[in-house]
């Protein structure tokens, strides 16, 4: 086991991609094997922050005190076995995608940041553009290997429900306390997942580094599609784009059945135009769609169906882009991925604070939410860009205040939270809560639930060592 104590060696582990100030830790511990990590945890008395790849956006791997356990040596990937694959936590999404290339299988959850580690994506229950159809990380976890903070381990399988105690390797059993909270029935990554009769796996996935250390996972895969049919559709008004999303949902059939629906507003397109010059000047909004098809015949019929459908919609068809092959598909994904990258780069260059929303509501509140966003953003005079998973009613608004507008931006953020919660929505649909969204999460679940969740956490991490400062 390697141990780093030199401040220069520790520094890269004290931050993530959230732009929040660096944290503090006395040491980074880098175990090579599960046995080694287990033995270490049994003796350890210090607070532990688990480190993945550091691409998180909520400061959840940024330590407030104690030591860091970096999982970076756990990089093994197994062979595909009956549509599943065993993966260690430091394997990145990119590693996994490369490993699966040509195997006939694919792993659908695709947070746009492919440098994220599998362990980090499990801890945050990450999702991405294709989650619109294929679901979130939790849906793809078949088996899970965990260590509790005190070094006890468990191997969890689907079907092991919380109605029965958690069986640990040393023969002890753990029961969950009564929890009245129920996770909302929308895309949600805020706090512990809780539903009566759920599997134990579902509790640990999305636990934001606070309940366990993930040491291995068996992931479910899907048969790789023959191809993705995809396009970027431009519109001369935002409202037309929102209506198109509604129309696609209504139309939903075997031939119009997208797996991704991603939104770009005018401020996002203006920024993208610097890298992608053929973004049409008159475009006020754009929609990236993608649909998986199983063979060439289906590709042709779906393409025809999309053209026919789009002709009846208010789309700038002549100016829109349709992928002609894998290179275009990769380019469209890059187009989408570039938005947060450009904004992050702009923020660092200008020394600006980023306030990014990650909220979602149900389908019934979609149009109301979009209109509310527009009114609030236009009235605020703060620079912003809005983009993301519109199919899931899940947009990222990046508020980009100058140094005199920070309080105003905080107040706006607060008003958006209040409204989203009034509609029964969530304050985090994919990035998790970490440290940055804690106050909003507390508002979302309320004091009574928080007390119950603290009792739950205490049952699994008696000395409250894991993920200090996150979530609770
Ligand atoms: C440009 C950009 C775009 C992004 N787009 C998306 C997106 O579309 N969808 C999305 O969901 N996210 C997105 N993210 C956020 C980020 O990629 C995800 O949150 C990702 O899941 C974090 O993984 P990581 O390995 O970097 O985790 P880290 O940042 O290292 O850690 C995140 C949390 O996971 C915990 N953790 C890490 N490994 C383990 C482990 N083995 N056991 C227990 N806990 C562990 C940490 O303690 C911490 O609490 C984006 C980020 C960037 C920078």
Short mmCIF file of C-alpha atoms and ligand atoms in Angstrom, two decimals:
data_model
loop_
_atom_site.label_atom_id
_atom_site.label_comp_id
_atom_site.label_asym_id
_atom_site.label_seq_id
_atom_site.Cartn_x
_atom_site.Cartn_y
_atom_site.Cartn_z
CA UNK A 1 0.00 0.00 0.00
CA UNK A 2 1.43 3.38 -0.99
CA UNK A 3 1.02 6.37 1.29
CA UNK A 4 1.55 9.98 0.28
CA UNK A 5 2.10 12.66 2.90
CA UNK A 6 3.96 15.29 0.92
CA UNK A 7 1.60 18.30 0.42
CA UNK A 8 2.53 18.52 -3.28
CA UNK A 9 1.63 14.87 -3.82
CA UNK A 10 -1.66 15.27 -1.94
CA UNK A 11 -2.72 18.50 -3.70
CA UNK A 12 -4.32 16.89 -6.83
CA UNK A 13 -6.63 14.84 -4.60
CA UNK A 14 -7.99 17.86 -2.76
CA UNK A 15 -10.23 19.05 -5.58
CA UNK A 16 -12.71 17.84 -8.18
CA UNK A 17 -14.30 19.44 -11.27
CA UNK A 18 -16.64 21.67 -9.27
CA UNK A 19 -14.25 24.64 -9.04
CA UNK A 20 -14.72 24.74 -5.27
CA UNK A 21 -11.68 25.64 -3.13
CA UNK A 22 -9.28 22.76 -2.32
CA UNK A 23 -10.00 20.68 0.79
CA UNK A 24 -7.63 19.40 3.49
CA UNK A 25 -6.21 15.96 4.28
CA UNK A 26 -3.12 14.70 6.05
CA UNK A 27 -2.46 11.69 3.85
CA UNK A 28 -3.45 9.79 0.71
CA UNK A 29 -3.58 6.02 1.12
CA UNK A 30 -3.43 3.96 -2.09
CA UNK A 31 -4.25 0.29 -1.46
CA UNK A 32 -3.33 -2.41 -3.99
CA UNK A 33 -5.73 -5.14 -2.85
CA UNK A 34 -9.05 -5.45 -1.05
CA UNK A 35 -7.38 -7.42 1.76
CA UNK A 36 -4.88 -4.63 2.31
CA UNK A 37 -7.62 -1.99 2.35
CA UNK A 38 -9.71 -4.08 4.70
CA UNK A 39 -6.85 -4.50 7.18
CA UNK A 40 -6.14 -0.77 7.01
CA UNK A 41 -9.77 0.21 7.69
CA UNK A 42 -9.98 -2.14 10.67
CA UNK A 43 -7.21 -0.18 12.39
CA UNK A 44 -8.12 3.26 11.09
CA UNK A 45 -9.73 5.87 13.36
CA UNK A 46 -9.52 8.90 11.07
CA UNK A 47 -12.23 10.34 8.80
CA UNK A 48 -11.97 8.89 5.26
CA UNK A 49 -12.84 10.50 1.95
CA UNK A 50 -12.87 8.06 -0.96
CA UNK A 51 -11.34 9.33 -4.15
CA UNK A 52 -12.39 8.31 -7.66
CA UNK A 53 -11.30 10.16 -10.80
CA UNK A 54 -12.18 13.62 -9.44
CA UNK A 55 -14.62 14.58 -12.21
CA UNK A 56 -17.46 15.13 -9.71
CA UNK A 57 -19.31 18.44 -9.73
CA UNK A 58 -20.45 18.65 -6.11
CA UNK A 59 -17.14 18.61 -4.18
CA UNK A 60 -18.09 15.25 -2.73
CA UNK A 61 -14.56 13.84 -3.03
CA UNK A 62 -13.07 17.08 -1.66
CA UNK A 63 -12.00 16.16 1.91
CA UNK A 64 -12.76 18.39 4.86
CA UNK A 65 -10.40 16.53 7.24
CA UNK A 66 -8.72 13.17 7.89
CA UNK A 67 -7.26 11.01 5.12
CA UNK A 68 -8.04 10.16 1.52
CA UNK A 69 -8.35 6.58 0.28
CA UNK A 70 -7.68 6.57 -3.44
CA UNK A 71 -9.03 3.56 -5.33
CA UNK A 72 -6.77 4.24 -8.35
CA UNK A 73 -5.05 0.80 -8.29
CA UNK A 74 -8.32 -1.11 -8.72
CA UNK A 75 -8.30 -1.24 -12.53
CA UNK A 76 -9.24 -4.82 -13.46
CA UNK A 77 -11.91 -5.58 -16.04
CA UNK A 78 -13.23 -9.13 -16.48
CA UNK A 79 -14.66 -10.86 -19.53
CA UNK A 80 -18.25 -10.48 -20.63
CA UNK A 81 -20.24 -13.30 -19.06
CA UNK A 82 -23.90 -13.78 -20.07
CA UNK A 83 -24.40 -10.06 -20.66
CA UNK A 84 -22.60 -8.95 -17.50
CA UNK A 85 -19.06 -7.85 -16.72
CA UNK A 86 -17.03 -7.60 -13.50
CA UNK A 87 -15.24 -4.27 -13.13
CA UNK A 88 -13.06 -2.75 -10.41
CA UNK A 89 -13.88 0.80 -9.31
CA UNK A 90 -11.00 2.75 -10.88
CA UNK A 91 -11.86 1.56 -14.38
CA UNK A 92 -13.02 4.63 -16.28
CA UNK A 93 -16.01 4.74 -18.58
CA UNK A 94 -13.57 5.24 -21.42
CA UNK A 95 -11.60 2.08 -20.41
CA UNK A 96 -14.84 0.12 -20.28
CA UNK A 97 -16.06 1.41 -23.65
CA UNK A 98 -12.73 0.53 -25.28
CA UNK A 99 -12.80 -2.92 -23.66
CA UNK A 100 -16.33 -3.58 -24.96
CA UNK A 101 -15.67 -2.31 -28.49
CA UNK A 102 -16.33 -5.08 -30.98
CA UNK A 103 -17.75 -7.42 -28.30
CA UNK A 104 -21.35 -6.92 -29.40
CA UNK A 105 -22.21 -5.44 -25.96
CA UNK A 106 -22.40 -1.93 -24.59
CA UNK A 107 -22.79 -0.19 -21.24
CA UNK A 108 -25.58 2.38 -21.63
CA UNK A 109 -25.16 4.90 -18.76
CA UNK A 110 -22.99 7.56 -20.38
CA UNK A 111 -22.33 10.61 -18.27
CA UNK A 112 -20.70 12.81 -20.88
CA UNK A 113 -17.46 12.81 -18.84
CA UNK A 114 -15.88 9.49 -19.90
CA UNK A 115 -12.87 9.97 -17.58
CA UNK A 116 -15.16 9.33 -14.59
CA UNK A 117 -14.39 6.11 -12.68
CA UNK A 118 -16.97 3.36 -12.38
CA UNK A 119 -16.72 3.68 -8.56
CA UNK A 120 -17.52 7.40 -8.78
CA UNK A 121 -20.42 6.83 -11.15
CA UNK A 122 -21.89 4.27 -8.76
CA UNK A 123 -21.42 6.52 -5.74
CA UNK A 124 -23.27 9.34 -7.53
CA UNK A 125 -25.71 7.13 -9.49
CA UNK A 126 -24.55 9.00 -12.58
CA UNK A 127 -26.59 9.19 -15.74
CA UNK A 128 -26.28 10.82 -19.10
CA UNK A 129 -27.94 11.60 -22.37
CA UNK A 130 -28.98 8.01 -23.07
CA UNK A 131 -30.59 7.61 -19.65
CA UNK A 132 -33.75 9.02 -21.27
CA UNK A 133 -34.42 5.55 -22.62
CA UNK A 134 -31.90 3.23 -20.97
CA UNK A 135 -32.07 4.39 -17.35
CA UNK A 136 -29.40 5.33 -14.81
CA UNK A 137 -26.32 3.63 -13.33
CA UNK A 138 -28.36 1.96 -10.54
CA UNK A 139 -30.34 0.01 -13.17
CA UNK A 140 -27.12 -1.65 -14.40
CA UNK A 141 -25.68 -2.84 -11.09
CA UNK A 142 -26.13 -6.59 -10.81
CA UNK A 143 -23.74 -7.41 -7.93
CA UNK A 144 -21.69 -5.20 -5.65
CA UNK A 145 -18.63 -5.70 -3.43
CA UNK A 146 -18.43 -3.22 -0.57
CA UNK A 147 -16.37 -2.47 2.51
CA UNK A 148 -17.89 -0.60 5.42
CA UNK A 149 -15.80 2.07 7.16
CA UNK A 150 -14.74 -0.44 9.84
CA UNK A 151 -13.39 -2.88 7.24
CA UNK A 152 -16.24 -5.40 7.28
CA UNK A 153 -17.21 -6.51 3.78
CA UNK A 154 -20.25 -7.78 1.93
CA UNK A 155 -20.98 -9.22 -1.49
CA UNK A 156 -24.43 -8.05 -2.56
CA UNK A 157 -26.68 -9.58 -5.17
CA UNK A 158 -29.98 -8.52 -6.69
CA UNK A 159 -32.89 -9.99 -4.72
CA UNK A 160 -31.24 -9.39 -1.32
CA UNK A 161 -33.79 -6.91 -0.01
CA UNK A 162 -33.66 -4.57 2.96
CA UNK A 163 -36.50 -6.57 4.54
CA UNK A 164 -33.77 -8.99 5.61
CA UNK A 165 -30.59 -7.95 7.47
CA UNK A 166 -27.40 -7.20 5.61
CA UNK A 167 -25.08 -10.22 6.04
CA UNK A 168 -21.46 -9.24 6.55
CA UNK A 169 -18.41 -11.44 5.99
CA UNK A 170 -17.65 -11.75 9.70
CA UNK A 171 -21.07 -13.28 10.31
CA UNK A 172 -22.62 -10.13 11.79
CA UNK A 173 -25.95 -8.81 10.56
CA UNK A 174 -27.15 -5.25 10.17
CA UNK A 175 -30.76 -4.09 10.05
CA UNK A 176 -31.92 -0.75 8.72
CA UNK A 177 -33.88 1.57 11.02
CA UNK A 178 -37.42 2.60 10.03
CA UNK A 179 -37.38 5.27 7.31
CA UNK A 180 -40.60 6.95 6.18
CA UNK A 181 -39.00 8.84 3.28
CA UNK A 182 -39.63 7.59 -0.29
CA UNK A 183 -37.39 8.63 -3.20
CA UNK A 184 -39.35 10.62 -5.81
CA UNK A 185 -40.51 8.80 -8.94
CA UNK A 186 -38.49 10.98 -11.30
CA UNK A 187 -34.87 11.03 -12.43
CA UNK A 188 -33.13 11.64 -9.11
CA UNK A 189 -29.64 11.42 -7.62
CA UNK A 190 -30.25 13.42 -4.46
CA UNK A 191 -29.35 11.50 -1.33
CA UNK A 192 -29.96 7.92 -0.35
CA UNK A 193 -32.36 5.97 -2.52
CA UNK A 194 -35.09 4.55 -0.34
CA UNK A 195 -38.18 2.48 -1.21
CA UNK A 196 -39.76 -0.30 0.88
CA UNK A 197 -38.62 -3.78 -0.15
CA UNK A 198 -35.78 -2.49 -2.34
CA UNK A 199 -32.48 -4.32 -2.76
CA UNK A 200 -29.54 -3.44 -0.52
CA UNK A 201 -27.60 -2.64 -3.69
CA UNK A 202 -29.96 0.26 -4.35
CA UNK A 203 -29.09 1.91 -1.05
CA UNK A 204 -25.33 1.82 -1.64
CA UNK A 205 -25.57 3.07 -5.23
CA UNK A 206 -25.91 6.86 -5.00
CA UNK A 207 -24.70 7.07 -1.38
CA UNK A 208 -22.21 9.85 -2.27
CA UNK A 209 -19.17 8.22 -0.65
CA UNK A 210 -20.85 8.15 2.78
CA UNK A 211 -21.93 4.53 3.39
CA UNK A 212 -19.28 2.25 1.89
CA UNK A 213 -16.18 1.84 -0.24
CA UNK A 214 -17.04 0.11 -3.51
CA UNK A 215 -14.36 -2.44 -4.39
CA UNK A 216 -15.99 -4.27 -7.29
CA UNK A 217 -19.17 -4.42 -9.33
CA UNK A 218 -20.83 -6.75 -11.80
CA UNK A 219 -22.51 -4.54 -14.37
CA UNK A 220 -25.35 -5.50 -16.66
CA UNK A 221 -24.74 -4.79 -20.34
CA UNK A 222 -27.06 -4.44 -23.32
CA UNK A 223 -26.62 -5.84 -26.80
CA UNK A 224 -24.81 -3.17 -28.78
CA UNK A 225 -27.07 -1.54 -31.35
CA UNK A 226 -26.18 -1.85 -35.03
CA UNK A 227 -25.94 1.94 -35.18
CA UNK A 228 -27.20 5.17 -33.64
CA UNK A 229 -29.38 7.35 -35.82
CA UNK A 230 -28.78 10.89 -34.71
CA UNK A 231 -29.15 14.52 -35.57
CA UNK A 232 -28.89 18.05 -34.26
CA UNK A 233 -32.04 19.97 -35.02
CA UNK A 234 -32.04 23.75 -34.99
CA UNK A 235 -35.05 25.98 -34.30
CA UNK A 236 -35.63 29.72 -34.53
CA UNK A 237 -37.39 29.89 -31.17
CA UNK A 238 -36.93 28.20 -27.82
CA UNK A 239 -40.64 27.53 -27.44
CA UNK A 240 -40.62 25.60 -30.76
CA UNK A 241 -37.90 23.37 -29.37
CA UNK A 242 -39.83 22.68 -26.15
CA UNK A 243 -42.95 21.89 -28.18
CA UNK A 244 -40.91 19.52 -30.33
CA UNK A 245 -39.89 17.59 -27.20
CA UNK A 246 -43.55 17.27 -26.22
CA UNK A 247 -44.41 16.17 -29.78
CA UNK A 248 -41.66 13.51 -29.77
CA UNK A 249 -42.94 12.13 -26.47
CA UNK A 250 -46.51 11.97 -27.84
CA UNK A 251 -45.37 10.42 -31.12
CA UNK A 252 -43.29 7.80 -29.31
CA UNK A 253 -43.56 4.59 -31.34
CA UNK A 254 -41.30 1.83 -32.60
CA UNK A 255 -39.90 4.11 -35.29
CA UNK A 256 -39.72 7.34 -33.27
CA UNK A 257 -38.09 6.03 -30.12
CA UNK A 258 -35.06 8.19 -29.18
CA UNK A 259 -32.63 7.25 -26.43
CA UNK A 260 -31.27 10.81 -26.08
CA UNK A 261 -32.94 14.22 -26.22
CA UNK A 262 -30.50 16.99 -25.32
CA UNK A 263 -31.13 20.72 -25.32
CA UNK A 264 -29.00 23.76 -26.19
CA UNK A 265 -30.24 27.29 -25.61
CA UNK A 266 -29.07 30.39 -27.50
CA UNK A 267 -26.24 31.29 -25.05
CA UNK A 268 -24.91 27.72 -25.36
CA UNK A 269 -25.08 27.86 -29.17
CA UNK A 270 -23.28 31.21 -29.30
CA UNK A 271 -20.40 29.66 -27.35
CA UNK A 272 -20.42 26.49 -29.47
CA UNK A 273 -20.30 28.49 -32.71
CA UNK A 274 -16.69 29.42 -31.93
CA UNK A 275 -15.75 25.73 -32.33
CA UNK A 276 -18.50 24.58 -34.71
CA UNK A 277 -18.79 27.39 -37.27
CA UNK A 278 -21.78 25.92 -39.13
CA UNK A 279 -24.21 26.49 -36.25
CA UNK A 280 -26.86 28.55 -38.08
CA UNK A 281 -26.99 32.23 -37.04
CA UNK A 282 -30.77 32.24 -36.74
CA UNK A 283 -30.84 29.28 -34.36
CA UNK A 284 -32.33 30.21 -31.00
CA UNK A 285 -32.30 26.64 -29.68
CA UNK A 286 -31.26 23.14 -30.72
CA UNK A 287 -32.12 19.55 -29.90
CA UNK A 288 -29.69 16.62 -30.19
CA UNK A 289 -31.55 13.36 -30.69
CA UNK A 290 -30.20 9.86 -30.92
CA UNK A 291 -31.95 6.56 -31.53
CA UNK A 292 -30.52 3.06 -31.32
CA UNK A 293 -31.34 0.75 -34.24
CA UNK A 294 -30.73 -2.97 -34.50
CA UNK A 295 -30.07 -3.44 -38.25
CA UNK A 296 -29.65 -1.62 -41.56
CA UNK A 297 -33.29 -2.03 -42.56
CA UNK A 298 -34.45 -0.49 -39.29
CA UNK A 299 -31.96 2.33 -39.77
CA UNK A 300 -33.49 3.22 -43.15
CA UNK A 301 -37.10 2.98 -41.97
CA UNK A 302 -36.40 5.00 -38.81
CA UNK A 303 -34.55 7.67 -40.78
CA UNK A 304 -37.49 7.98 -43.15
CA UNK A 305 -39.94 8.13 -40.24
CA UNK A 306 -37.90 10.88 -38.54
CA UNK A 307 -37.77 12.97 -41.74
CA UNK A 308 -41.50 12.61 -42.24
CA UNK A 309 -42.20 13.46 -38.62
CA UNK A 310 -39.85 16.45 -38.61
CA UNK A 311 -41.40 17.89 -41.77
CA UNK A 312 -44.61 18.39 -39.79
CA UNK A 313 -42.69 20.21 -37.02
CA UNK A 314 -41.30 23.73 -36.72
CA UNK A 315 -37.66 22.78 -37.33
CA UNK A 316 -35.06 24.53 -39.51
CA UNK A 317 -34.65 21.28 -41.44
CA UNK A 318 -32.37 22.67 -44.14
CA UNK A 319 -29.95 23.90 -41.49
CA UNK A 320 -30.12 20.84 -39.26
CA UNK A 321 -27.45 18.13 -39.14
CA UNK A 322 -27.92 14.36 -39.53
CA UNK A 323 -25.13 11.91 -38.79
CA UNK A 324 -23.73 10.07 -41.81
CA UNK A 325 -21.66 7.61 -39.80
CA UNK A 326 -19.70 7.00 -36.57
CA UNK A 327 -17.49 10.07 -37.09
CA UNK A 328 -20.52 12.38 -37.12
CA UNK A 329 -22.01 10.61 -34.10
CA UNK A 330 -18.76 11.19 -32.19
CA UNK A 331 -18.79 14.83 -33.36
CA UNK A 332 -22.36 15.33 -32.10
CA UNK A 333 -21.39 13.88 -28.72
CA UNK A 334 -18.44 16.23 -28.64
CA UNK A 335 -20.78 19.13 -29.52
CA UNK A 336 -22.81 18.24 -26.42
CA UNK A 337 -19.77 17.62 -24.20
CA UNK A 338 -18.14 20.90 -25.21
CA UNK A 339 -20.84 23.05 -23.54
CA UNK A 340 -19.83 22.36 -19.90
CA UNK A 341 -16.15 22.30 -20.91
CA UNK A 342 -16.36 25.73 -22.57
CA UNK A 343 -18.25 27.13 -19.59
CA UNK A 344 -15.77 25.66 -17.08
CA UNK A 345 -12.86 27.04 -19.06
CA UNK A 346 -14.56 30.46 -19.29
CA UNK A 347 -15.20 30.47 -15.54
CA UNK A 348 -11.58 29.62 -14.68
CA UNK A 349 -10.24 32.22 -17.11
CA UNK A 350 -12.53 34.95 -15.79
CA UNK A 351 -12.24 33.91 -12.14
CA UNK A 352 -16.00 33.57 -12.11
CA UNK A 353 -18.09 31.49 -9.71
CA UNK A 354 -20.16 28.80 -11.39
CA UNK A 355 -23.57 28.01 -10.00
CA UNK A 356 -24.90 25.03 -11.87
CA UNK A 357 -28.36 23.59 -11.40
CA UNK A 358 -29.09 19.87 -11.73
CA UNK A 359 -32.83 19.85 -11.02
CA UNK A 360 -35.63 17.84 -12.58
CA UNK A 361 -39.41 17.59 -12.45
CA UNK A 362 -41.99 15.16 -13.84
CA UNK A 363 -43.38 15.35 -17.40
CA UNK A 364 -46.52 17.20 -16.25
CA UNK A 365 -44.48 20.21 -15.15
CA UNK A 366 -42.12 20.35 -18.11
CA UNK A 367 -43.50 23.32 -20.08
CA UNK A 368 -44.34 25.24 -16.93
CA UNK A 369 -40.74 24.72 -15.76
CA UNK A 370 -39.25 25.92 -19.05
CA UNK A 371 -41.39 29.06 -19.07
CA UNK A 372 -40.54 29.73 -15.45
CA UNK A 373 -36.82 29.38 -16.22
CA UNK A 374 -37.08 31.79 -19.13
CA UNK A 375 -38.90 34.48 -17.16
CA UNK A 376 -36.53 34.24 -14.18
CA UNK A 377 -33.38 34.19 -16.31
CA UNK A 378 -34.42 37.07 -18.54
CA UNK A 379 -35.39 39.21 -15.58
CA UNK A 380 -32.16 38.54 -13.68
CA UNK A 381 -29.64 40.16 -16.09
CA UNK A 382 -27.08 37.55 -14.98
CA UNK A 383 -25.22 35.80 -17.79
CA UNK A 384 -26.21 32.14 -18.10
CA UNK A 385 -26.39 29.11 -20.35
CA UNK A 386 -28.95 26.32 -20.21
CA UNK A 387 -28.43 22.88 -21.73
CA UNK A 388 -28.88 19.20 -21.02
CA UNK A 389 -31.25 16.33 -20.62
CA UNK A 390 -34.52 17.89 -21.74
CA UNK A 391 -36.12 14.49 -22.39
CA UNK A 392 -36.00 13.89 -18.62
CA UNK A 393 -37.16 17.45 -17.79
CA UNK A 394 -33.65 17.85 -16.44
CA UNK A 395 -31.80 20.98 -17.56
CA UNK A 396 -28.50 22.35 -16.33
CA UNK A 397 -28.64 26.11 -15.91
CA UNK A 398 -25.18 27.57 -15.41
CA UNK A 399 -25.52 30.94 -13.74
CA UNK A 400 -22.45 33.01 -14.55
CA UNK A 401 -22.55 36.05 -12.26
CA UNK A 402 -19.89 38.74 -12.23
CA UNK A 403 -18.44 39.56 -8.81
CA UNK A 404 -21.17 42.12 -8.07
CA UNK A 405 -24.00 39.71 -8.90
CA UNK A 406 -23.16 36.80 -6.63
CA UNK A 407 -25.83 37.47 -4.00
CA UNK A 408 -28.37 38.07 -6.75
CA UNK A 409 -27.40 34.74 -8.37
CA UNK A 410 -27.74 32.92 -5.03
CA UNK A 411 -31.19 34.42 -4.56
CA UNK A 412 -32.19 33.32 -8.08
CA UNK A 413 -30.86 29.81 -7.43
CA UNK A 414 -32.92 29.73 -4.23
CA UNK A 415 -36.09 30.81 -6.06
CA UNK A 416 -35.57 28.05 -8.62
CA UNK A 417 -35.11 25.46 -5.85
CA UNK A 418 -38.30 26.64 -4.10
CA UNK A 419 -40.33 26.32 -7.29
CA UNK A 420 -38.89 22.95 -8.33
CA UNK A 421 -39.60 21.52 -4.88
CA UNK A 422 -43.14 22.90 -4.96
CA UNK A 423 -43.65 20.84 -8.14
CA UNK A 424 -42.35 17.71 -6.35
CA UNK A 425 -39.02 17.81 -8.21
CA UNK A 426 -35.47 17.08 -7.12
CA UNK A 427 -32.49 19.35 -6.43
CA UNK A 428 -30.11 16.85 -8.03
CA UNK A 429 -31.03 14.51 -10.85
CA UNK A 430 -27.55 13.22 -11.67
CA UNK A 431 -24.51 14.82 -9.99
CA UNK A 432 -25.42 13.92 -6.41
CA UNK A 433 -25.50 16.25 -3.43
CA UNK A 434 -21.94 16.21 -2.09
CA UNK A 435 -21.09 19.35 -0.19
CA UNK A 436 -22.34 21.98 -2.62
CA UNK A 437 -26.02 21.01 -2.76
CA UNK A 438 -26.41 19.98 0.87
CA UNK A 439 -28.56 22.90 2.01
CA UNK A 440 -30.95 22.38 -0.92
CA UNK A 441 -31.12 18.63 -0.22
CA UNK A 442 -32.00 19.35 3.40
CA UNK A 443 -34.77 21.65 2.19
CA UNK A 444 -35.97 18.90 -0.16
CA UNK A 445 -36.31 16.12 2.43
CA UNK A 446 -36.99 18.07 5.63
CA UNK A 447 -35.69 17.71 9.19
CA UNK A 448 -37.57 14.57 10.21
CA UNK A 449 -36.28 12.61 7.21
CA UNK A 450 -32.77 13.93 7.77
CA UNK A 451 -32.83 12.60 11.33
CA UNK A 452 -33.96 9.19 10.05
CA UNK A 453 -31.27 9.16 7.36
CA UNK A 454 -28.64 10.09 9.95
CA UNK A 455 -29.72 7.10 12.02
CA UNK A 456 -29.44 4.94 8.89
CA UNK A 457 -25.94 6.26 8.18
CA UNK A 458 -24.95 5.67 11.79
CA UNK A 459 -26.06 2.02 11.60
CA UNK A 460 -23.60 1.39 8.74
CA UNK A 461 -20.81 3.79 9.73
CA UNK A 462 -20.92 3.84 13.52
CA UNK A 463 -18.05 6.30 14.00
CA UNK A 464 -19.21 8.57 11.16
CA UNK A 465 -15.90 8.32 9.35
CA UNK A 466 -16.93 8.12 5.69
CA UNK A 467 -17.52 11.09 3.41
CA UNK A 468 -17.58 13.76 6.15
CA UNK A 469 -19.30 16.93 5.04
CA UNK A 470 -21.31 15.20 2.30
CA UNK A 471 -25.08 14.97 2.16
CA UNK A 472 -26.09 14.92 5.83
C1 LIG B 1 -17.55 18.10 -18.21
C2 LIG B 1 -18.31 17.22 -17.27
C3 LIG B 1 -19.52 16.67 -17.66
C4 LIG B 1 -20.24 15.85 -16.79
N1 LIG B 1 -21.42 15.30 -17.21
C5 LIG B 1 -22.10 14.47 -16.40
C6 LIG B 1 -23.32 13.86 -16.83
O1 LIG B 1 -23.78 14.04 -17.95
N2 LIG B 1 -23.95 13.05 -15.96
C7 LIG B 1 -23.47 12.80 -14.69
O2 LIG B 1 -24.11 12.04 -13.96
N3 LIG B 1 -22.34 13.38 -14.26
C8 LIG B 1 -21.64 14.19 -15.07
N4 LIG B 1 -20.49 14.78 -14.63
C9 LIG B 1 -20.07 14.58 -13.23
C10 LIG B 1 -19.11 13.40 -12.96
O3 LIG B 1 -18.49 12.93 -14.12
C11 LIG B 1 -19.85 12.28 -12.24
O4 LIG B 1 -20.35 12.77 -11.00
C12 LIG B 1 -18.99 11.03 -11.96
O5 LIG B 1 -19.85 10.04 -11.49
C13 LIG B 1 -17.90 11.24 -10.91
O6 LIG B 1 -16.99 10.14 -11.00
P1 LIG B 1 -15.50 10.26 -10.44
O7 LIG B 1 -14.83 8.95 -10.56
O8 LIG B 1 -14.82 11.40 -11.04
O9 LIG B 1 -15.82 10.52 -8.89
P2 LIG B 1 -15.15 11.53 -7.87
O10 LIG B 1 -15.39 12.94 -8.27
O11 LIG B 1 -13.75 11.12 -7.59
O12 LIG B 1 -16.03 11.20 -6.58
C14 LIG B 1 -17.42 11.40 -6.58
C15 LIG B 1 -18.02 10.72 -5.33
O13 LIG B 1 -17.88 9.30 -5.46
C16 LIG B 1 -17.24 8.76 -4.31
N5 LIG B 1 -16.47 7.60 -4.75
C17 LIG B 1 -15.60 7.52 -5.77
N6 LIG B 1 -15.14 6.27 -5.90
C18 LIG B 1 -15.73 5.53 -4.92
C19 LIG B 1 -15.66 4.17 -4.52
N7 LIG B 1 -14.88 3.29 -5.15
N8 LIG B 1 -16.40 3.78 -3.46
C20 LIG B 1 -17.19 4.65 -2.79
N9 LIG B 1 -17.32 5.95 -3.14
C21 LIG B 1 -16.58 6.38 -4.18
C22 LIG B 1 -16.37 9.91 -3.78
O14 LIG B 1 -16.07 9.74 -2.42
C23 LIG B 1 -17.29 11.07 -4.03
O15 LIG B 1 -18.24 11.13 -2.99
C24 LIG B 1 -19.74 15.59 -15.48
C25 LIG B 1 -18.51 16.14 -15.09
C26 LIG B 1 -17.80 16.95 -15.97
C27 LIG B 1 -16.48 17.49 -15.51
#
